[in-house]
Coordinates of C-alpha atoms in Angstrom, one line a residue:
M115 CA -61.1 -152.5 -243.6
R116 CA -61.1 -149.0 -244.9
R117 CA -64.8 -149.4 -245.6
I118 CA -65.5 -150.5 -242.1
I119 CA -63.6 -147.5 -240.7
H120 CA -65.4 -145.1 -243.0
N121 CA -68.7 -146.7 -242.1
T122 CA -68.0 -146.5 -238.4
T123 CA -66.8 -142.9 -238.7
A124 CA -69.9 -141.9 -240.6
I125 CA -72.2 -143.5 -238.1
V126 CA -70.4 -141.9 -235.1
T127 CA -70.4 -138.5 -236.7
C128 CA -74.1 -139.0 -237.5
L129 CA -75.0 -140.0 -234.0
A130 CA -73.0 -137.0 -232.6
L131 CA -74.9 -134.6 -234.8
L132 CA -78.2 -136.3 -233.9
A133 CA -77.7 -136.1 -230.2
P134 CA -79.4 -132.7 -229.8
Q135 CA -82.3 -133.9 -232.0
I136 CA -82.6 -137.0 -229.8
A137 CA -82.8 -134.9 -226.7
A138 CA -85.2 -132.4 -228.2
A139 CA -87.5 -135.2 -229.4
Q140 CA -88.0 -136.9 -226.0
D141 CA -91.6 -135.9 -226.0
Q142 CA -92.3 -137.1 -229.6
N143 CA -93.7 -140.3 -230.7
Q144 CA -91.2 -143.1 -230.2
D145 CA -92.1 -144.8 -233.6
D146 CA -91.3 -141.6 -235.5
L147 CA -87.9 -141.4 -233.7
K148 CA -87.0 -145.0 -234.6
E149 CA -88.1 -144.5 -238.3
G150 CA -86.1 -141.3 -238.6
L151 CA -82.9 -142.9 -237.2
S152 CA -83.2 -146.0 -239.4
A153 CA -83.5 -143.9 -242.6
I154 CA -80.5 -141.7 -241.8
I155 CA -78.3 -144.7 -240.9
T156 CA -79.3 -146.4 -244.2
Q157 CA -78.3 -143.3 -246.1
A158 CA -75.1 -143.1 -244.3
K159 CA -74.2 -146.7 -245.2
E160 CA -75.0 -146.1 -248.9
A161 CA -72.8 -143.1 -248.9
A162 CA -70.0 -145.1 -247.4
Q163 CA -70.3 -147.8 -250.1
D164 CA -70.1 -145.2 -252.9
E165 CA -67.0 -143.7 -251.3
D166 CA -64.7 -146.3 -253.0
A167 CA -65.8 -145.1 -256.4
R168 CA -64.9 -141.5 -255.6
P169 CA -61.4 -139.9 -255.5
A170 CA -59.8 -140.5 -252.1
A171 CA -58.8 -136.8 -251.7
K172 CA -62.4 -135.7 -251.8
G173 CA -63.8 -138.7 -250.0
K174 CA -63.9 -137.1 -246.6
K175 CA -65.6 -133.9 -247.9
R176 CA -68.1 -135.9 -250.0
G177 CA -69.0 -138.1 -247.0
E178 CA -69.7 -135.0 -244.9
D179 CA -71.7 -133.4 -247.7
E180 CA -73.7 -136.5 -248.3
L181 CA -74.4 -136.8 -244.6
A182 CA -75.6 -133.2 -244.4
D183 CA -77.8 -133.9 -247.5
A184 CA -79.2 -136.9 -245.8
M185 CA -80.0 -135.0 -242.7
K186 CA -81.6 -132.2 -244.7
A187 CA -83.7 -134.7 -246.5
E188 CA -84.8 -136.3 -243.3
A189 CA -85.8 -132.9 -241.9
D190 CA -87.8 -132.1 -245.0
R191 CA -89.5 -135.5 -244.7
K192 CA -90.5 -134.8 -241.1
D193 CA -91.7 -131.3 -242.0
A194 CA -93.8 -132.7 -244.7
K195 CA -95.2 -135.3 -242.5
E196 CA -96.1 -132.7 -239.7
G197 CA -97.6 -130.5 -242.4
D198 CA -100.1 -133.1 -243.3
K199 CA -101.3 -133.1 -239.8
K200 CA -101.9 -129.4 -239.6
P201 CA -105.2 -127.9 -240.8
K202 CA -105.0 -126.1 -244.1
A203 CA -104.9 -122.3 -243.9
K204 CA -108.0 -120.4 -244.8
P205 CA -107.8 -118.1 -247.8
G206 CA -107.5 -114.4 -247.2
K207 CA -105.4 -113.4 -244.3
A208 CA -103.4 -116.5 -244.5
D209 CA -102.4 -115.7 -248.0
K210 CA -101.2 -112.3 -246.9
D211 CA -99.2 -113.8 -244.1
D212 CA -97.6 -116.3 -246.6
A213 CA -96.4 -113.3 -248.5
K214 CA -94.4 -112.2 -245.6
P215 CA -90.8 -113.4 -245.2
K216 CA -90.6 -116.4 -242.9
A217 CA -88.0 -116.8 -240.3
K218 CA -85.4 -119.4 -241.1
P219 CA -86.3 -122.6 -239.2
Q220 CA -82.7 -123.7 -239.2
Q221 CA -81.5 -120.7 -237.1
K222 CA -84.3 -121.2 -234.5
D223 CA -83.6 -124.9 -234.5
T224 CA -79.9 -124.2 -233.9
K225 CA -80.6 -122.0 -230.9
D226 CA -83.0 -124.4 -229.5
K227 CA -80.5 -127.2 -229.8
K228 CA -77.8 -125.2 -228.1
A229 CA -80.2 -124.3 -225.3
D230 CA -81.3 -127.9 -224.9
K231 CA -77.6 -129.0 -224.7
E232 CA -76.9 -126.4 -222.1
D233 CA -80.0 -127.3 -220.0
L234 CA -79.2 -131.0 -220.1
G235 CA -75.4 -130.7 -219.9
I236 CA -74.8 -132.9 -223.0
L237 CA -71.7 -130.9 -223.9
G238 CA -69.8 -132.3 -220.9
E239 CA -70.2 -129.1 -218.8
P240 CA -72.8 -128.2 -216.2
G241 CA -76.1 -127.3 -217.8
K242 CA -77.5 -123.8 -217.8
A243 CA -80.0 -124.6 -215.1
A244 CA -77.2 -126.1 -213.0
R245 CA -75.0 -123.1 -213.5
D246 CA -77.8 -120.7 -212.6
Q247 CA -78.3 -122.7 -209.4
Q248 CA -74.6 -122.5 -208.6
D249 CA -74.6 -118.7 -209.2
A250 CA -77.6 -118.3 -207.0
E251 CA -75.9 -120.2 -204.2
K252 CA -72.8 -118.0 -204.5
K253 CA -74.7 -114.7 -204.3
P254 CA -75.8 -113.5 -200.9
A255 CA -79.4 -113.8 -200.1
K256 CA -81.4 -110.6 -200.7
K257 CA -82.3 -108.9 -197.4
P258 CA -86.1 -108.4 -197.0
K259 CA -87.2 -104.8 -197.4
P260 CA -87.3 -103.3 -193.9
D261 CA -90.7 -102.4 -192.5
E262 CA -91.0 -98.6 -192.3
N263 CA -93.1 -99.1 -189.1
A264 CA -90.4 -101.2 -187.5
L265 CA -88.8 -99.7 -184.3
T266 CA -85.1 -99.2 -184.7
I267 CA -82.6 -98.3 -181.9
G268 CA -80.0 -95.6 -182.4
T269 CA -76.3 -96.2 -181.8
G270 CA -75.2 -92.8 -180.6
K271 CA -73.3 -92.0 -177.4
V272 CA -76.4 -91.3 -175.3
Q273 CA -77.9 -94.7 -176.2
S274 CA -74.5 -96.4 -175.5
D275 CA -74.2 -94.7 -172.1
R276 CA -77.7 -95.6 -171.1
A277 CA -77.4 -99.1 -172.3
A278 CA -74.3 -99.5 -170.1
Q279 CA -76.3 -98.2 -167.1
M280 CA -79.3 -100.4 -167.8
P281 CA -77.9 -103.7 -169.3
G282 CA -81.0 -105.6 -168.3
L283 CA -83.5 -103.2 -169.9
V284 CA -81.5 -102.9 -173.1
K285 CA -81.4 -106.7 -173.4
V286 CA -85.2 -106.8 -173.1
L287 CA -85.5 -104.0 -175.6
N288 CA -83.2 -105.6 -178.1
Q289 CA -85.1 -108.9 -177.9
E290 CA -88.4 -107.0 -178.5
V291 CA -86.8 -105.4 -181.6
Q292 CA -85.6 -108.8 -182.9
D293 CA -89.1 -110.2 -182.5
G294 CA -90.5 -107.5 -184.8
L295 CA -91.5 -104.7 -182.5
T296 CA -93.2 -101.9 -184.4
Q297 CA -94.0 -98.3 -183.5
D298 CA -97.7 -98.9 -183.5
Q299 CA -97.2 -101.3 -180.6
L300 CA -95.9 -98.5 -178.3
N301 CA -98.1 -96.8 -175.8
C302 CA -97.6 -93.1 -174.9
L303 CA -96.9 -92.5 -171.2
Q304 CA -99.5 -89.7 -171.3
G305 CA -102.0 -92.1 -172.8
G306 CA -102.9 -93.3 -176.2
S307 CA -100.9 -95.0 -179.0
Y308 CA -97.8 -93.8 -180.8
P309 CA -97.0 -91.2 -182.2
C310 CA -97.1 -89.3 -178.9
A311 CA -97.8 -85.6 -178.6
D312 CA -94.7 -83.3 -178.4
G313 CA -92.3 -86.2 -178.8
D314 CA -93.4 -87.7 -175.4
R315 CA -91.8 -90.9 -174.2
A316 CA -93.5 -94.2 -174.9
I317 CA -93.4 -97.7 -173.3
T318 CA -93.0 -101.0 -175.1
P319 CA -95.3 -104.0 -174.5
R320 CA -92.8 -105.4 -172.0
G321 CA -92.3 -102.1 -170.1
V322 CA -89.2 -100.5 -171.5
V323 CA -89.5 -96.7 -171.8
V324 CA -88.1 -95.2 -175.0
E325 CA -87.9 -91.8 -176.5
P326 CA -87.2 -90.4 -180.1
N327 CA -83.6 -89.4 -180.5
G328 CA -84.4 -86.8 -183.2
G329 CA -83.1 -88.8 -186.1
G330 CA -85.7 -91.4 -186.6
P331 CA -84.5 -94.3 -184.4
F332 CA -85.4 -94.5 -180.7
R333 CA -83.2 -94.8 -177.6
L334 CA -83.6 -95.8 -174.0
A335 CA -85.1 -93.1 -171.8
D336 CA -83.1 -92.0 -168.8
T337 CA -83.0 -94.1 -165.7
S338 CA -85.2 -91.7 -163.9
N339 CA -87.9 -92.1 -166.5
Q340 CA -88.0 -95.9 -166.4
M341 CA -91.0 -97.5 -164.7
F342 CA -89.6 -101.1 -164.5
R343 CA -86.3 -102.7 -163.8
V344 CA -85.1 -106.3 -164.4
G345 CA -85.2 -108.4 -161.2
K346 CA -82.9 -111.1 -160.2
S347 CA -85.0 -113.8 -161.9
G348 CA -85.0 -111.8 -165.2
D349 CA -88.6 -110.6 -164.8
M350 CA -89.7 -107.0 -165.2
V351 CA -90.3 -105.5 -161.8
Q352 CA -92.2 -102.2 -161.4
R353 CA -90.0 -99.7 -159.7
A354 CA -91.1 -97.8 -156.6
A355 CA -92.0 -94.2 -157.3
E356 CA -89.4 -93.2 -154.8
E357 CA -86.5 -94.8 -156.7
D358 CA -83.9 -92.5 -158.2
T359 CA -85.5 -89.3 -157.0
R360 CA -83.3 -86.3 -156.3
E361 CA -82.0 -85.6 -152.8
T362 CA -83.6 -82.6 -151.1
Q363 CA -82.4 -80.4 -148.3
A364 CA -85.1 -82.0 -146.0
S365 CA -84.0 -85.5 -146.8
R366 CA -80.3 -84.6 -146.1
E367 CA -81.1 -83.1 -142.8
A368 CA -83.3 -86.1 -141.8
A369 CA -80.6 -88.5 -142.8
K370 CA -77.9 -86.7 -140.7
Q371 CA -80.1 -86.5 -137.7
S372 CA -78.2 -88.2 -134.8
K373 CA -80.0 -86.9 -131.7
P374 CA -83.5 -86.1 -130.7
V375 CA -85.0 -82.7 -131.2
S376 CA -85.3 -80.8 -127.9
A377 CA -88.6 -79.2 -127.0
A378 CA -89.9 -77.6 -123.8
A379 CA -93.2 -79.4 -124.2
L380 CA -91.5 -82.8 -123.7
N381 CA -90.6 -82.2 -120.1
A382 CA -93.0 -79.4 -118.9
S383 CA -95.7 -80.3 -116.5
E384 CA -99.3 -80.1 -117.6
G385 CA -100.8 -76.6 -117.4
S386 CA -97.4 -74.8 -117.4
G387 CA -97.9 -73.4 -120.9
K388 CA -100.3 -71.0 -122.4
V389 CA -103.5 -73.0 -122.5
T390 CA -106.4 -72.8 -125.1
E391 CA -109.4 -75.1 -125.1
Q392 CA -111.9 -76.1 -127.7
K393 CA -115.1 -78.1 -127.7
V394 CA -115.3 -79.8 -131.1
T395 CA -118.8 -79.9 -132.7
K396 CA -120.0 -81.1 -136.0
D397 CA -120.0 -77.5 -137.3
S398 CA -116.4 -76.9 -136.2
S399 CA -115.0 -80.1 -137.6
R400 CA -114.5 -81.0 -141.3
S401 CA -116.1 -84.1 -142.9
S402 CA -114.4 -86.0 -145.8
S403 CA -117.3 -85.0 -148.1
E404 CA -116.7 -81.3 -147.5
D405 CA -114.0 -79.3 -149.1
F406 CA -111.8 -76.9 -147.2
A407 CA -113.2 -73.4 -146.6
T408 CA -110.0 -71.8 -148.0
N409 CA -109.2 -71.7 -151.7
L410 CA -105.6 -72.8 -152.4
R411 CA -105.4 -70.8 -155.6
D412 CA -106.3 -67.6 -153.6
A413 CA -103.8 -68.6 -150.9
L414 CA -101.1 -69.1 -153.5
A415 CA -101.6 -65.6 -154.8
G416 CA -101.4 -64.2 -151.3
S417 CA -103.1 -61.2 -149.8
D418 CA -102.9 -57.9 -151.5
N419 CA -102.2 -56.2 -148.1
A420 CA -99.6 -58.7 -147.0
K421 CA -96.0 -57.5 -147.2
A422 CA -93.1 -59.9 -147.6
R423 CA -90.5 -59.8 -144.9
S424 CA -86.9 -60.0 -145.6
K425 CA -84.6 -62.8 -144.4
D426 CA -83.1 -60.5 -141.7
D427 CA -86.6 -59.8 -140.4
A428 CA -87.2 -63.6 -140.1
K429 CA -84.1 -63.9 -138.0
D430 CA -85.1 -61.2 -135.6
D431 CA -88.8 -62.3 -135.2
D432 CA -90.1 -65.4 -133.6
S433 CA -91.4 -66.7 -136.9
S434 CA -92.0 -70.2 -135.5
S435 CA -94.3 -68.7 -133.0
D436 CA -96.1 -66.9 -135.8
L437 CA -96.5 -70.2 -137.6
T438 CA -97.9 -71.9 -134.6
K439 CA -100.4 -69.1 -134.1
A440 CA -101.5 -69.1 -137.7
L441 CA -102.1 -72.9 -137.9
L442 CA -103.1 -73.8 -134.3
L443 CA -105.3 -70.8 -133.5
G444 CA -106.5 -70.1 -137.0
A445 CA -105.3 -66.5 -136.7
G446 CA -105.0 -66.2 -140.5
A447 CA -102.5 -66.9 -143.2
L448 CA -98.9 -65.9 -143.2
A449 CA -97.8 -63.5 -146.0
V450 CA -96.7 -65.2 -149.2
G451 CA -93.0 -64.3 -149.7
S452 CA -92.2 -64.0 -146.0
F453 CA -89.4 -66.0 -144.5
L454 CA -89.5 -68.5 -141.6
N455 CA -86.5 -69.7 -139.7
N456 CA -83.9 -71.6 -141.6
N457 CA -84.5 -69.3 -144.6
R458 CA -87.7 -71.0 -145.6
Q459 CA -89.8 -68.8 -147.8
V460 CA -93.6 -69.0 -147.7
A461 CA -94.8 -70.1 -151.2
L462 CA -98.4 -70.7 -150.2
S463 CA -100.3 -69.8 -147.1
A464 CA -103.8 -70.8 -145.9
P465 CA -105.2 -71.1 -142.4
D466 CA -105.0 -74.9 -142.6
R467 CA -101.6 -75.3 -144.4
V468 CA -98.4 -73.5 -145.3
V469 CA -96.0 -74.5 -148.1
V470 CA -92.4 -73.3 -147.8
T471 CA -89.6 -73.3 -150.3
R472 CA -86.1 -74.4 -149.2
E473 CA -82.8 -72.9 -150.4
D474 CA -82.4 -75.8 -152.8
G475 CA -85.8 -75.2 -154.4
S476 CA -87.5 -78.1 -152.8
Q477 CA -90.8 -77.5 -151.0
E478 CA -92.4 -78.8 -147.8
V479 CA -95.9 -78.6 -146.4
I480 CA -96.6 -77.6 -142.8
K481 CA -99.9 -78.3 -141.1
D482 CA -101.7 -79.0 -137.9
E483 CA -101.0 -82.7 -137.2
V484 CA -103.8 -82.8 -134.7
A485 CA -106.5 -81.8 -137.1
L486 CA -107.4 -85.4 -137.8
L487 CA -108.1 -86.0 -134.1
R488 CA -110.6 -83.2 -133.8
Q489 CA -113.7 -85.4 -134.0
P490 CA -117.1 -84.1 -132.9
G491 CA -117.8 -84.5 -129.2
S492 CA -114.1 -84.3 -128.1
N493 CA -112.4 -81.7 -126.0
V494 CA -109.1 -80.3 -127.3
T495 CA -106.6 -78.6 -124.9
T496 CA -103.5 -77.1 -126.3
E497 CA -100.5 -75.7 -124.4
N498 CA -98.1 -73.5 -126.2
F499 CA -94.5 -72.9 -124.9
D500 CA -92.0 -70.1 -125.5
D501 CA -89.8 -72.2 -127.8
G502 CA -92.8 -72.7 -130.2
S503 CA -93.4 -76.3 -129.1
S504 CA -96.8 -77.5 -128.1
R505 CA -98.7 -80.2 -126.3
T506 CA -102.3 -81.1 -127.3
V507 CA -104.6 -83.4 -125.4
V508 CA -107.7 -84.7 -127.2
T509 CA -110.2 -86.1 -124.6
R510 CA -113.0 -88.2 -126.0
E511 CA -116.4 -88.9 -124.7
D512 CA -115.4 -92.5 -123.6
G513 CA -112.7 -91.0 -121.4
S514 CA -109.7 -92.0 -123.6
R515 CA -107.0 -89.4 -124.4
V516 CA -104.5 -88.9 -127.1
V517 CA -101.5 -86.7 -126.2
T518 CA -99.5 -85.2 -129.0
I519 CA -96.2 -83.2 -128.6
R520 CA -94.9 -81.1 -131.5
D521 CA -91.8 -79.0 -132.0
A522 CA -91.8 -75.4 -133.3
D523 CA -92.4 -76.6 -136.9
L524 CA -95.4 -78.6 -135.8
R525 CA -93.6 -81.9 -136.4
V526 CA -94.9 -84.8 -134.2
L527 CA -92.2 -85.8 -131.7
R528 CA -94.4 -88.1 -129.6
R529 CA -97.9 -89.4 -129.6
T530 CA -99.4 -91.5 -126.8
L531 CA -102.8 -93.2 -126.4
V532 CA -104.1 -93.4 -122.9
S533 CA -107.2 -95.7 -122.8
A534 CA -110.1 -95.2 -120.5
D535 CA -108.7 -97.8 -118.1
G536 CA -105.4 -96.1 -117.9
T537 CA -103.5 -98.4 -120.4
T538 CA -100.8 -96.5 -122.2
T539 CA -99.8 -97.3 -125.8
Q540 CA -96.8 -95.5 -127.4
L541 CA -97.7 -94.8 -131.0
I542 CA -94.9 -92.5 -132.1
D543 CA -91.7 -91.6 -130.3
D544 CA -89.0 -89.6 -132.1
T545 CA -87.3 -88.6 -128.8
T546 CA -85.1 -91.7 -128.3
D547 CA -82.8 -93.9 -130.3
V548 CA -82.3 -91.5 -133.2
Q549 CA -79.7 -92.7 -135.7
P550 CA -78.4 -91.2 -138.9
V551 CA -79.3 -93.0 -142.2
D552 CA -76.8 -94.2 -144.8
V553 CA -79.0 -94.5 -147.8
S554 CA -76.4 -96.6 -149.7
Q555 CA -76.6 -99.3 -147.1
L556 CA -80.4 -99.7 -147.2
P557 CA -82.0 -102.8 -148.7
A558 CA -83.6 -102.7 -152.1
P559 CA -87.1 -101.2 -152.3
A560 CA -90.0 -103.5 -151.6
E561 CA -91.9 -104.9 -154.6
V562 CA -94.7 -102.6 -155.4
Q563 CA -98.2 -103.2 -156.7
N564 CA -98.2 -104.0 -160.4
G565 CA -101.2 -103.0 -162.4
D566 CA -104.4 -101.0 -161.7
A567 CA -106.7 -103.9 -160.9
P568 CA -108.3 -103.4 -157.4
M569 CA -107.3 -105.9 -154.7
N570 CA -109.8 -108.0 -152.9
E571 CA -109.7 -107.9 -149.1
D572 CA -107.4 -111.0 -148.7
D573 CA -104.9 -109.6 -151.1
L574 CA -105.1 -106.2 -149.5
R575 CA -104.5 -107.7 -146.1
T576 CA -101.5 -109.6 -147.3
A577 CA -100.0 -106.6 -149.0
L578 CA -100.4 -104.3 -146.0
R579 CA -99.2 -106.8 -143.4
R580 CA -96.0 -107.7 -145.4
E581 CA -93.1 -107.4 -143.0
A582 CA -90.4 -104.9 -143.8
D583 CA -86.9 -106.4 -144.4
I584 CA -85.1 -104.1 -142.0
E585 CA -83.6 -104.5 -138.5
R586 CA -83.3 -100.9 -137.3
R587 CA -85.9 -98.1 -136.6
F588 CA -86.4 -94.7 -138.1
T589 CA -88.1 -91.5 -136.9
L590 CA -91.3 -90.4 -138.4
S591 CA -89.5 -87.5 -139.9
Q592 CA -87.0 -89.8 -141.6
I593 CA -89.8 -91.9 -143.0
R594 CA -91.6 -88.9 -144.4
N595 CA -88.6 -87.1 -145.8
I596 CA -86.2 -89.9 -147.0
P597 CA -87.7 -91.7 -150.1
E598 CA -85.4 -94.6 -149.8
V599 CA -86.5 -95.3 -146.2
R600 CA -90.2 -95.0 -147.1
S601 CA -89.9 -97.4 -150.1
L602 CA -88.7 -100.2 -147.8
V603 CA -92.5 -101.0 -147.4
A604 CA -94.7 -101.0 -150.5
P605 CA -97.7 -98.7 -150.8
V606 CA -101.1 -99.9 -151.8
N607 CA -102.9 -97.7 -154.3
I608 CA -106.4 -96.6 -153.3
D609 CA -108.0 -96.8 -156.7
A610 CA -111.6 -96.5 -155.5
I611 CA -111.1 -92.8 -154.8
T612 CA -111.0 -90.1 -157.5
F613 CA -111.1 -86.4 -156.9
D614 CA -112.6 -83.5 -158.9
S615 CA -110.1 -81.0 -160.3
G616 CA -108.8 -78.8 -157.5
S617 CA -110.9 -80.5 -154.9
A618 CA -110.1 -82.7 -151.9
A619 CA -113.7 -83.8 -151.1
I620 CA -114.8 -87.4 -151.3
R621 CA -118.3 -88.3 -152.3
P622 CA -120.2 -90.7 -149.9
D623 CA -120.6 -93.2 -152.6
Q624 CA -116.9 -93.3 -153.2
A625 CA -116.1 -93.4 -149.4
K626 CA -118.2 -96.6 -149.1
Q627 CA -115.8 -98.3 -151.6
L628 CA -113.1 -98.0 -148.9
Q629 CA -114.8 -100.7 -146.9
S630 CA -112.2 -103.4 -147.5
L631 CA -109.3 -101.0 -146.6
G632 CA -111.2 -99.8 -143.5
R633 CA -111.8 -103.3 -142.3
V634 CA -108.2 -104.4 -142.8
I635 CA -106.8 -101.4 -140.9
Q636 CA -109.4 -101.8 -138.1
D637 CA -108.6 -105.5 -137.6
S638 CA -104.9 -104.7 -137.6
V639 CA -105.3 -102.1 -134.9
A640 CA -107.5 -104.4 -132.8
E641 CA -104.7 -107.0 -132.8
N642 CA -101.9 -104.5 -132.2
P643 CA -103.0 -101.0 -130.9
S644 CA -99.6 -99.5 -131.9
E645 CA -100.1 -100.1 -135.6
I646 CA -99.4 -96.9 -137.7
F647 CA -100.6 -96.4 -141.3
M648 CA -99.5 -93.5 -143.5
I649 CA -102.0 -92.1 -146.0
E650 CA -100.3 -90.4 -148.9
G651 CA -101.6 -88.0 -151.6
H652 CA -100.1 -87.4 -155.0
T653 CA -100.9 -85.2 -158.1
D654 CA -99.8 -85.0 -161.7
T655 CA -97.6 -82.2 -163.0
V656 CA -100.3 -79.8 -164.1
G657 CA -100.4 -76.7 -162.0
A658 CA -98.0 -74.9 -159.7
D659 CA -95.8 -77.0 -157.4
A660 CA -97.0 -75.4 -154.2
F661 CA -100.6 -75.7 -155.1
N662 CA -100.2 -79.4 -156.0
L663 CA -98.3 -80.1 -152.7
A664 CA -101.0 -78.5 -150.5
L665 CA -103.8 -80.2 -152.6
S666 CA -102.3 -83.6 -152.3
D667 CA -101.9 -83.2 -148.5
R668 CA -105.6 -82.2 -148.2
R669 CA -106.6 -85.2 -150.2
A670 CA -104.6 -87.6 -148.0
E671 CA -106.4 -86.0 -145.0
S672 CA -109.8 -86.6 -146.7
V673 CA -109.1 -90.3 -147.1
A674 CA -108.1 -90.6 -143.5
L675 CA -111.2 -88.8 -142.4
A676 CA -113.4 -91.1 -144.5
L677 CA -111.8 -94.2 -142.9
T678 CA -112.6 -92.8 -139.5
E679 CA -116.1 -91.6 -140.3
Y680 CA -117.4 -94.7 -142.2
F681 CA -115.4 -97.5 -140.7
D682 CA -114.3 -96.4 -137.2
V683 CA -110.6 -96.5 -137.9
P684 CA -108.9 -94.8 -134.9
P685 CA -107.5 -91.5 -136.2
E686 CA -104.5 -91.7 -133.9
N687 CA -103.2 -94.7 -135.8
L688 CA -103.1 -92.7 -139.0
V689 CA -100.7 -90.1 -140.3
T690 CA -101.2 -88.2 -143.5
Q691 CA -98.6 -86.8 -146.0
G692 CA -99.0 -85.1 -149.3
Y693 CA -96.1 -85.2 -151.9
G694 CA -97.6 -83.3 -154.8
E695 CA -95.9 -84.1 -158.0
Q696 CA -92.6 -85.3 -156.4
F697 CA -93.1 -89.0 -156.9
L698 CA -94.8 -89.9 -160.1
R699 CA -96.1 -93.4 -160.6
I700 CA -96.1 -92.9 -164.4
R701 CA -92.8 -91.0 -164.9
S702 CA -94.0 -88.4 -167.4
E703 CA -95.3 -84.9 -167.2
G704 CA -98.8 -83.8 -168.1
D705 CA -102.4 -84.6 -167.2
I706 CA -102.1 -88.3 -166.3
R707 CA -104.8 -90.0 -164.3
G708 CA -102.4 -92.6 -162.9
N709 CA -100.4 -89.9 -161.1
R710 CA -103.5 -88.4 -159.4
R711 CA -103.7 -91.0 -156.7
A712 CA -103.9 -91.7 -153.0
S713 CA -102.1 -94.7 -151.4
V714 CA -101.6 -96.3 -147.9
R715 CA -98.5 -97.7 -146.4
R716 CA -98.1 -99.6 -143.2
I717 CA -95.0 -98.1 -141.5
T718 CA -95.2 -99.8 -138.1
D719 CA -92.1 -101.9 -138.8
L720 CA -90.1 -98.8 -139.8
L721 CA -91.0 -96.9 -136.6
R722 CA -89.9 -99.8 -134.3
T723 CA -87.2 -102.4 -134.1
A724 CA -88.2 -106.0 -134.9
N725 CA -88.4 -107.0 -131.2
A726 CA -90.4 -104.0 -130.1
Q727 CA -93.6 -104.7 -128.1

């Protein structure tokens, strides 16, 4: 029995020691593996049989020594067998290498065995590969190296405040950043790709305006600089140029107006005023292709001999009468720096226009509103009254007449068309039903034209004839001076017209490109003789404010003249207004082509109630 136990113990011990070798030899020839196992087991049995003849005290140690000797012999046998297979070393270098001390194969073999056990998990614990996998799963994933060109958003107070004011825009911006928005995808508002000159603002592909915050990241630009807003459906909607503009003294006064302006010319009989007459010829009228005779830069500088009057002088003199004479009669420019009534200081003065500065720093342009009607072949009769108001009758060769009544500041109070057959059409009437305007109660601005692509005639017709969503009426002064009122109808950009620097002339080849616009307006007036369209002029921010305001007003007049000259649009159905750099389409300062523009707006619905005939 003891022999059986010893034999079994020896065999188990042998197999346990051979387990690593078995694992490491998986790729070896199966016959060699069986042969080696058979020889070792045989030696183990022989050692067990000899154990009875040895002292019992030393039996256990002898069995282990013999087993180790057997294993060494088997290893030597395998080495010898593998050596026979290897090619013999060549004399020379090989001999020198043999002289070097060789690494102990047993140590390497031991390490390999341990590594093999760990990899396979033979020792009863997870293998090394499994442990490495577990450790990798426990460790957090390495974050990818950030792209240096990636756009990042700051987290300062300014950004937080603006994000609270514009939650829709910040949501769009954050989504763009998450989608991998980079700085080279930005476009500068002044033109070109990022980086922008002088730290100028830039716009993202979806239309959010951002600006550097000085520390590397970006932040939302202020509300007044944003060109788009998020609509009810979540889409980006281009904002009207009039949105979020500062309130001016003129807009406040127009909004508070609750009763008509009184003027002697409204009730006086014909011929009761001081009458002047003029026969308009081609030489005495201006064509759209001609520039004005006066130079605005010279007018801005003023006359060397002109002396500015004080505010007290302006109160004592009838400055409104002086203004009327200067503009209506062409008597010459007012002195730059002089004051008109209501403490308006003359900032620029030319025979055709005067720009005044109000106490709040805002500016207005004053001009002869009848200039557009002075067509060759017509007779113009003007009556001036003591309060500065005037009545001008333009009689045409076909017998029709246009009667315009203005107050002391040359603002149109009433305009009436009397056809050759005696039919009367009221075009403008600011003398009745004047109501104050609560800007906070007005509807949202109308959707504006998005993009620079020119419209075809059908699209242009649809855009201009779109009805305004408003029930009440406004005066012409309210429409001109209150941005929120004017934005209730969308403007249509006149992209066909470009102007040379400092010029208001339109070349004939450009004027012909107004054909679609001219035809749409002409058709509209034929259907409804009381239609009114406002032509607007705008500039960029380069140059003096007063110069830009007068220049934009002249350019608006040139567009209206071209529509009349080339496409027979009745001039009485047009009003012109320049805004200079007040309402930027691209909300950035500098030399920007998109801000040097002219546009047209149908204001018929604003001038009348919905059921007016």
